[in-house]
PDB file of C-alpha atoms in Angstrom:
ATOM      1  CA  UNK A   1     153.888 -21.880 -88.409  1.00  0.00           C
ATOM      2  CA  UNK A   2     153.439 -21.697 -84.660  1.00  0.00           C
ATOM      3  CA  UNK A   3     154.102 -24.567 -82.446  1.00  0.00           C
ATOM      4  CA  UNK A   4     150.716 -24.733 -80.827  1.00  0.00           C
ATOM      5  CA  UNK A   5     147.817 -27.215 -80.998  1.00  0.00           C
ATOM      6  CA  UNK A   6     144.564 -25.462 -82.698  1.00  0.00           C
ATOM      7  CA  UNK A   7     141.950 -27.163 -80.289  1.00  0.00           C
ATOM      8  CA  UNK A   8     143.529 -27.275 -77.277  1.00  0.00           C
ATOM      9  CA  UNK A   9     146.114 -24.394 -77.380  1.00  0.00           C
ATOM     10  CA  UNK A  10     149.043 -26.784 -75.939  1.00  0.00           C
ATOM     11  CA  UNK A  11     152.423 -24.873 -76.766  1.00  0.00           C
ATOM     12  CA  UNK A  12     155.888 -25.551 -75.854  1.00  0.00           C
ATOM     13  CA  UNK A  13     157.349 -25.647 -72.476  1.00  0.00           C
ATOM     14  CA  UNK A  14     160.758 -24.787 -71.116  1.00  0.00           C
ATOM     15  CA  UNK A  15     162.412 -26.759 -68.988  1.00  0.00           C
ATOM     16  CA  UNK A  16     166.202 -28.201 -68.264  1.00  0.00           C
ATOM     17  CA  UNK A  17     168.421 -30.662 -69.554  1.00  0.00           C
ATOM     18  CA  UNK A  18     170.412 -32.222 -66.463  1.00  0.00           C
ATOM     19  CA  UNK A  19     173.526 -33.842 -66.825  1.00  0.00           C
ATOM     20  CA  UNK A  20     174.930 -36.472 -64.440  1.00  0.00           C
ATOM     21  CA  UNK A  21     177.004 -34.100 -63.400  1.00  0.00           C
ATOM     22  CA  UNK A  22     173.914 -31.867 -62.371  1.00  0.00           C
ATOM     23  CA  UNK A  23     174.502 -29.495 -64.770  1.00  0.00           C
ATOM     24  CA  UNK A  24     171.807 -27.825 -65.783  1.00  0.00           C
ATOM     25  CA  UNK A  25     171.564 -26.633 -69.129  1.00  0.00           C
ATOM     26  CA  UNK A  26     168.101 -24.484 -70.812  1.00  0.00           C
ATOM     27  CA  UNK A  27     166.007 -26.767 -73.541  1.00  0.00           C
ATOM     28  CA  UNK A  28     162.174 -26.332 -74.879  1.00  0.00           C
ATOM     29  CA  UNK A  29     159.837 -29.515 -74.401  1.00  0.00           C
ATOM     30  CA  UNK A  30     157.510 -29.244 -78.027  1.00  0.00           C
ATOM     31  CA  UNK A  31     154.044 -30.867 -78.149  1.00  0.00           C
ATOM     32  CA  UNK A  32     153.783 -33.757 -79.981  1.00  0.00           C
ATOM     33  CA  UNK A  33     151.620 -31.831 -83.090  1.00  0.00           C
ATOM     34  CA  UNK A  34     150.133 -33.493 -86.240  1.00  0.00           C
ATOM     35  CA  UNK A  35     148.713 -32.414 -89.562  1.00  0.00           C
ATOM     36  CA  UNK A  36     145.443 -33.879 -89.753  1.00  0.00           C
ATOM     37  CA  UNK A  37     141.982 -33.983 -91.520  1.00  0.00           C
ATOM     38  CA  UNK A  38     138.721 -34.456 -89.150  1.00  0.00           C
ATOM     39  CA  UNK A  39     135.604 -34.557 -90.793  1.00  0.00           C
ATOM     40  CA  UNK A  40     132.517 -32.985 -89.439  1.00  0.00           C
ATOM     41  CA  UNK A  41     129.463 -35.115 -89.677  1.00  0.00           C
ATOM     42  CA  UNK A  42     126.794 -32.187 -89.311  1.00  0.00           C
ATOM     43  CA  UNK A  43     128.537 -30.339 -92.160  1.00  0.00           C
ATOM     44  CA  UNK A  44     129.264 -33.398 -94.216  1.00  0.00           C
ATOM     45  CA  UNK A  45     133.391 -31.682 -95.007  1.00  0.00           C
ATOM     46  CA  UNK A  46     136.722 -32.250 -94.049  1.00  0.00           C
ATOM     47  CA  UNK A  47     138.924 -29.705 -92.060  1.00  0.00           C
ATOM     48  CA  UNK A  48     142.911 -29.548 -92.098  1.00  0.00           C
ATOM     49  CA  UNK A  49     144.032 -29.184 -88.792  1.00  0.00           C
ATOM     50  CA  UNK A  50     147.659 -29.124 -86.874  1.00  0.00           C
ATOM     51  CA  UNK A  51     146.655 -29.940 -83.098  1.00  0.00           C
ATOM     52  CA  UNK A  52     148.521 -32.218 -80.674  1.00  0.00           C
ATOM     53  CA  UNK A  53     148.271 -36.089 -80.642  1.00  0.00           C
ATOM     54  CA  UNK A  54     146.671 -35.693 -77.113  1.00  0.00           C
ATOM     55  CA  UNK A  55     144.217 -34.007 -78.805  1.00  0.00           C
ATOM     56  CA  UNK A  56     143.411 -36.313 -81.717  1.00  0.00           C
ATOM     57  CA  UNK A  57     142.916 -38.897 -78.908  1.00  0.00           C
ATOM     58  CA  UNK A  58     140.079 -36.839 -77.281  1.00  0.00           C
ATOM     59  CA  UNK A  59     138.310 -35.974 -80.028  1.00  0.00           C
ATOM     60  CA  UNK A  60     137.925 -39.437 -81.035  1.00  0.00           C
ATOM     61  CA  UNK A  61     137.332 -40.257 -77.181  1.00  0.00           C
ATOM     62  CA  UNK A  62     133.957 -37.537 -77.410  1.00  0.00           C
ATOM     63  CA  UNK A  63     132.844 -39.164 -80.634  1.00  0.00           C
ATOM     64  CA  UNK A  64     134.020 -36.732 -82.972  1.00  0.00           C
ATOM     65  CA  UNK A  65     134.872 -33.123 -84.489  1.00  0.00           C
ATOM     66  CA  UNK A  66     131.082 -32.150 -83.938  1.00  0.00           C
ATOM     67  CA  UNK A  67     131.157 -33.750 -79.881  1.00  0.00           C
ATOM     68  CA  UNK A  68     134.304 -32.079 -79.323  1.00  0.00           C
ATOM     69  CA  UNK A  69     133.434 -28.313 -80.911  1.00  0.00           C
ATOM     70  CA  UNK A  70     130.319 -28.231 -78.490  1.00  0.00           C
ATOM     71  CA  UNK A  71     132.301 -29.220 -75.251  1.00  0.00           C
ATOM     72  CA  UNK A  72     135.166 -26.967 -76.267  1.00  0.00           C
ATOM     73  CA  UNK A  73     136.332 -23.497 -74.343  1.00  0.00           C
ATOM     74  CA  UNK A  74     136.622 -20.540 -76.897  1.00  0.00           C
ATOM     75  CA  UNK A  75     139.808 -18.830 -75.190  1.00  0.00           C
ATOM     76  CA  UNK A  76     141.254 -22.497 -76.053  1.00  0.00           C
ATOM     77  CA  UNK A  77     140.284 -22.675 -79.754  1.00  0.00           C
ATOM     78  CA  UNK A  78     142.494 -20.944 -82.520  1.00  0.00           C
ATOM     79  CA  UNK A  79     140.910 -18.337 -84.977  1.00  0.00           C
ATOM     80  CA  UNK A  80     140.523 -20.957 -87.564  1.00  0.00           C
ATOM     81  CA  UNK A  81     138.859 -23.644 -85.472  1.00  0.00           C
ATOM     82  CA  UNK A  82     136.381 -21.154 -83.728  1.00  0.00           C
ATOM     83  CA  UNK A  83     135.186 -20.522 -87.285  1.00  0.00           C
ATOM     84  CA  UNK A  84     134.466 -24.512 -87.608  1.00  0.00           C
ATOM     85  CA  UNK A  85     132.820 -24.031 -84.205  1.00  0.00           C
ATOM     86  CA  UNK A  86     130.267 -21.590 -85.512  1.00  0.00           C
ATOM     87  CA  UNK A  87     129.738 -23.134 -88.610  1.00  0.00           C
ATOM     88  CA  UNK A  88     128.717 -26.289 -86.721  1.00  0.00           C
ATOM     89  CA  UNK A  89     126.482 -24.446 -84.062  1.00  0.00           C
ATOM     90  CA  UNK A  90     124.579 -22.625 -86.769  1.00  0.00           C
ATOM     91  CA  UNK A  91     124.011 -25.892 -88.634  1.00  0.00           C
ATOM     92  CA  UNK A  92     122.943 -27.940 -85.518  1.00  0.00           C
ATOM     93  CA  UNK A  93     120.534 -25.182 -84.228  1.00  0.00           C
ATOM     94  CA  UNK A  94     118.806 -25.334 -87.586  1.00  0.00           C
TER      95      UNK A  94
END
């Protein structure tokens, strides 16, 4: 399982531990991710997500799994949560 939020494609970051000494030493900064279960309102079902707790936060800032999908970039999006993008696009435009 990869290390990288499905809505907002946050991934880990590299960085340096330093020591009081200054010594500088290689380390990976992870996101903060969470298994979660949004529920789309325009489908009326529940989706199993991993994505970031930065993430969780905005969707529920926009209102929502269905707010968030139509505001959302596709290059950002993993495979799985583009499909939940279309879904809810085909159901809102009919």
């Amino acid at each position: 399982m990869s290390r990288r939020c499905e809505l907002t494609g946050k991934g880990p970051m590299s960085g340096n531990n330093v020591s009081h000494a200054n010594n500088k030493t290689k380390r990976r900064f992870l996101p903060n991710l969470q298994d979660v279960t949004l529920q789309s309102d325009v489908l009326g079902r529940t989706f199993k997500l991993r994505i970031s707790n930065a993430a969780l936060r905005t969707v529920d800032h926009r209102g929502g799994l269905d707010a968030f999908m139509a505001k959302a970039k596709d290059t950002e999006l993993s495979a799985g949560a583009l499909k939940i993008k279309k879904e809810i696009s085909k159901a809102t435009a009919a």
